[in-house]
């Protein structure tokens, strides 16, 4: 799969696992999901958030459309376009911007007067 030399290496391909839908579509479909499904979804989200926060990554646009789902009810967090990485233990004001994607999913401290630039 690798070219014979670095000079011939021109293209990079990234292959991801197939995720057929997103959490927004799952919720919108209004299928009768059991409490166990909800618990499994919540557990996966908590694990994913714990993982990225342990790496000092702040997603900043977490919403149902940015959570992919597959037929096995496995979830993957996606769209890290607005994410920020902290190289300290505490994020500073430089991380936050005036506009962080979807208003309805913003943290309360960003919407209220609790946060100052």
PDB file of C-alpha atoms in Angstrom:
ATOM      1  CA  UNK A   1       0.000   0.000   0.000  1.00  0.00           C
ATOM      2  CA  UNK A   2       2.936   2.337   0.509  1.00  0.00           C
ATOM      3  CA  UNK A   3       4.652   3.905  -2.502  1.00  0.00           C
ATOM      4  CA  UNK A   4       8.237   2.829  -3.247  1.00  0.00           C
ATOM      5  CA  UNK A   5       9.642   6.200  -2.195  1.00  0.00           C
ATOM      6  CA  UNK A   6       8.572   9.295  -0.275  1.00  0.00           C
ATOM      7  CA  UNK A   7       8.695  11.411  -3.416  1.00  0.00           C
ATOM      8  CA  UNK A   8       5.915   9.337  -4.944  1.00  0.00           C
ATOM      9  CA  UNK A   9       3.779   9.684  -1.832  1.00  0.00           C
ATOM     10  CA  UNK A  10       1.178  12.309  -2.771  1.00  0.00           C
ATOM     11  CA  UNK A  11      -2.234  11.344  -1.385  1.00  0.00           C
ATOM     12  CA  UNK A  12      -3.459  10.701   2.119  1.00  0.00           C
ATOM     13  CA  UNK A  13      -6.659   8.770   2.707  1.00  0.00           C
ATOM     14  CA  UNK A  14      -8.430   8.558   6.030  1.00  0.00           C
ATOM     15  CA  UNK A  15     -10.848   5.677   6.478  1.00  0.00           C
ATOM     16  CA  UNK A  16     -13.452   5.827   9.209  1.00  0.00           C
ATOM     17  CA  UNK A  17     -15.925   3.333  10.556  1.00  0.00           C
ATOM     18  CA  UNK A  18     -19.352   3.588   8.875  1.00  0.00           C
ATOM     19  CA  UNK A  19     -21.878   5.431  11.025  1.00  0.00           C
ATOM     20  CA  UNK A  20     -25.292   5.354   9.355  1.00  0.00           C
ATOM     21  CA  UNK A  21     -26.981   8.163  11.254  1.00  0.00           C
ATOM     22  CA  UNK A  22     -26.645  10.731  14.004  1.00  0.00           C
ATOM     23  CA  UNK A  23     -28.329  11.071  17.383  1.00  0.00           C
ATOM     24  CA  UNK A  24     -30.585  13.837  16.065  1.00  0.00           C
ATOM     25  CA  UNK A  25     -32.063  11.461  13.471  1.00  0.00           C
ATOM     26  CA  UNK A  26     -32.432   8.701  16.070  1.00  0.00           C
ATOM     27  CA  UNK A  27     -34.367  11.050  18.363  1.00  0.00           C
ATOM     28  CA  UNK A  28     -36.404  12.450  15.449  1.00  0.00           C
ATOM     29  CA  UNK A  29     -37.352   8.943  14.247  1.00  0.00           C
ATOM     30  CA  UNK A  30     -39.269   8.553  17.521  1.00  0.00           C
ATOM     31  CA  UNK A  31     -38.650   4.824  17.627  1.00  0.00           C
ATOM     32  CA  UNK A  32     -39.632   3.189  20.852  1.00  0.00           C
ATOM     33  CA  UNK A  33     -36.201   2.971  22.389  1.00  0.00           C
ATOM     34  CA  UNK A  34     -36.000   1.118  25.648  1.00  0.00           C
ATOM     35  CA  UNK A  35     -34.607   2.641  28.834  1.00  0.00           C
ATOM     36  CA  UNK A  36     -31.605   0.368  28.261  1.00  0.00           C
ATOM     37  CA  UNK A  37     -30.950   2.104  24.921  1.00  0.00           C
ATOM     38  CA  UNK A  38     -31.067   5.502  26.616  1.00  0.00           C
ATOM     39  CA  UNK A  39     -28.756   4.268  29.356  1.00  0.00           C
ATOM     40  CA  UNK A  40     -26.316   2.841  26.790  1.00  0.00           C
ATOM     41  CA  UNK A  41     -26.317   6.119  24.828  1.00  0.00           C
ATOM     42  CA  UNK A  42     -25.722   8.154  27.968  1.00  0.00           C
ATOM     43  CA  UNK A  43     -22.942   5.818  29.121  1.00  0.00           C
ATOM     44  CA  UNK A  44     -21.159   6.121  25.767  1.00  0.00           C
ATOM     45  CA  UNK A  45     -21.457   9.918  25.780  1.00  0.00           C
ATOM     46  CA  UNK A  46     -20.047  10.130  29.292  1.00  0.00           C
ATOM     47  CA  UNK A  47     -17.135   7.858  28.356  1.00  0.00           C
ATOM     48  CA  UNK A  48     -16.423   9.869  25.223  1.00  0.00           C
ATOM     49  CA  UNK A  49     -16.549  13.180  27.072  1.00  0.00           C
ATOM     50  CA  UNK A  50     -14.342  11.824  29.842  1.00  0.00           C
ATOM     51  CA  UNK A  51     -11.816  10.686  27.232  1.00  0.00           C
ATOM     52  CA  UNK A  52     -11.604  13.984  25.363  1.00  0.00           C
ATOM     53  CA  UNK A  53     -11.600  16.041  28.566  1.00  0.00           C
ATOM     54  CA  UNK A  54      -8.789  13.874  29.951  1.00  0.00           C
ATOM     55  CA  UNK A  55      -6.823  14.939  26.860  1.00  0.00           C
ATOM     56  CA  UNK A  56      -7.697  18.595  27.670  1.00  0.00           C
ATOM     57  CA  UNK A  57      -9.858  18.901  24.557  1.00  0.00           C
ATOM     58  CA  UNK A  58     -12.957  21.083  24.765  1.00  0.00           C
ATOM     59  CA  UNK A  59     -15.464  20.223  22.019  1.00  0.00           C
ATOM     60  CA  UNK A  60     -17.566  23.430  22.284  1.00  0.00           C
ATOM     61  CA  UNK A  61     -20.239  22.247  19.832  1.00  0.00           C
ATOM     62  CA  UNK A  62     -21.671  19.092  21.358  1.00  0.00           C
ATOM     63  CA  UNK A  63     -25.212  18.513  20.110  1.00  0.00           C
ATOM     64  CA  UNK A  64     -27.198  15.519  18.786  1.00  0.00           C
ATOM     65  CA  UNK A  65     -26.194  16.215  15.152  1.00  0.00           C
ATOM     66  CA  UNK A  66     -22.521  15.950  16.160  1.00  0.00           C
ATOM     67  CA  UNK A  67     -22.948  12.506  17.675  1.00  0.00           C
ATOM     68  CA  UNK A  68     -22.890   9.760  15.055  1.00  0.00           C
ATOM     69  CA  UNK A  69     -24.790   6.490  15.538  1.00  0.00           C
ATOM     70  CA  UNK A  70     -24.594   3.128  13.822  1.00  0.00           C
ATOM     71  CA  UNK A  71     -26.932   0.132  13.578  1.00  0.00           C
ATOM     72  CA  UNK A  72     -25.433  -1.390  16.745  1.00  0.00           C
ATOM     73  CA  UNK A  73     -26.399   1.747  18.738  1.00  0.00           C
ATOM     74  CA  UNK A  74     -22.761   2.723  19.117  1.00  0.00           C
ATOM     75  CA  UNK A  75     -22.096   6.445  19.275  1.00  0.00           C
ATOM     76  CA  UNK A  76     -19.097   8.490  18.152  1.00  0.00           C
ATOM     77  CA  UNK A  77     -18.509  12.166  18.883  1.00  0.00           C
ATOM     78  CA  UNK A  78     -17.650  14.076  15.705  1.00  0.00           C
ATOM     79  CA  UNK A  79     -17.107  17.585  14.304  1.00  0.00           C
ATOM     80  CA  UNK A  80     -14.206  18.924  16.320  1.00  0.00           C
ATOM     81  CA  UNK A  81     -13.996  22.021  14.121  1.00  0.00           C
ATOM     82  CA  UNK A  82     -14.615  24.405  17.035  1.00  0.00           C
ATOM     83  CA  UNK A  83     -12.702  22.334  19.591  1.00  0.00           C
ATOM     84  CA  UNK A  84      -9.876  23.809  21.614  1.00  0.00           C
ATOM     85  CA  UNK A  85      -6.959  22.086  23.320  1.00  0.00           C
ATOM     86  CA  UNK A  86      -5.662  23.293  26.648  1.00  0.00           C
ATOM     87  CA  UNK A  87      -2.030  22.834  27.479  1.00  0.00           C
ATOM     88  CA  UNK A  88      -2.721  23.814  31.101  1.00  0.00           C
ATOM     89  CA  UNK A  89      -5.140  22.288  33.564  1.00  0.00           C
ATOM     90  CA  UNK A  90      -7.464  25.285  33.438  1.00  0.00           C
ATOM     91  CA  UNK A  91      -8.814  26.832  30.251  1.00  0.00           C
ATOM     92  CA  UNK A  92      -8.381  30.569  29.878  1.00  0.00           C
ATOM     93  CA  UNK A  93     -10.537  33.196  28.201  1.00  0.00           C
ATOM     94  CA  UNK A  94      -8.593  32.781  24.950  1.00  0.00           C
ATOM     95  CA  UNK A  95     -10.495  29.517  24.377  1.00  0.00           C
ATOM     96  CA  UNK A  96     -13.886  31.104  24.171  1.00  0.00           C
ATOM     97  CA  UNK A  97     -15.232  33.091  21.250  1.00  0.00           C
ATOM     98  CA  UNK A  98     -18.312  35.246  20.796  1.00  0.00           C
ATOM     99  CA  UNK A  99     -19.962  32.621  18.631  1.00  0.00           C
ATOM    100  CA  UNK A 100     -19.815  28.967  19.553  1.00  0.00           C
ATOM    101  CA  UNK A 101     -21.997  27.151  17.035  1.00  0.00           C
ATOM    102  CA  UNK A 102     -25.523  26.298  18.075  1.00  0.00           C
ATOM    103  CA  UNK A 103     -27.028  28.697  20.568  1.00  0.00           C
ATOM    104  CA  UNK A 104     -29.423  26.150  22.084  1.00  0.00           C
ATOM    105  CA  UNK A 105     -26.588  23.826  23.079  1.00  0.00           C
ATOM    106  CA  UNK A 106     -24.252  26.395  24.632  1.00  0.00           C
ATOM    107  CA  UNK A 107     -23.125  26.100  28.218  1.00  0.00           C
ATOM    108  CA  UNK A 108     -25.119  28.369  30.546  1.00  0.00           C
ATOM    109  CA  UNK A 109     -22.017  30.251  31.664  1.00  0.00           C
ATOM    110  CA  UNK A 110     -21.408  31.355  28.062  1.00  0.00           C
ATOM    111  CA  UNK A 111     -24.998  32.567  27.631  1.00  0.00           C
ATOM    112  CA  UNK A 112     -25.221  34.422  30.921  1.00  0.00           C
ATOM    113  CA  UNK A 113     -23.090  37.027  32.542  1.00  0.00           C
ATOM    114  CA  UNK A 114     -20.947  34.482  34.392  1.00  0.00           C
ATOM    115  CA  UNK A 115     -18.237  34.642  31.760  1.00  0.00           C
ATOM    116  CA  UNK A 116     -16.173  37.728  31.108  1.00  0.00           C
ATOM    117  CA  UNK A 117     -13.705  38.138  28.265  1.00  0.00           C
TER     118      UNK A 117
END
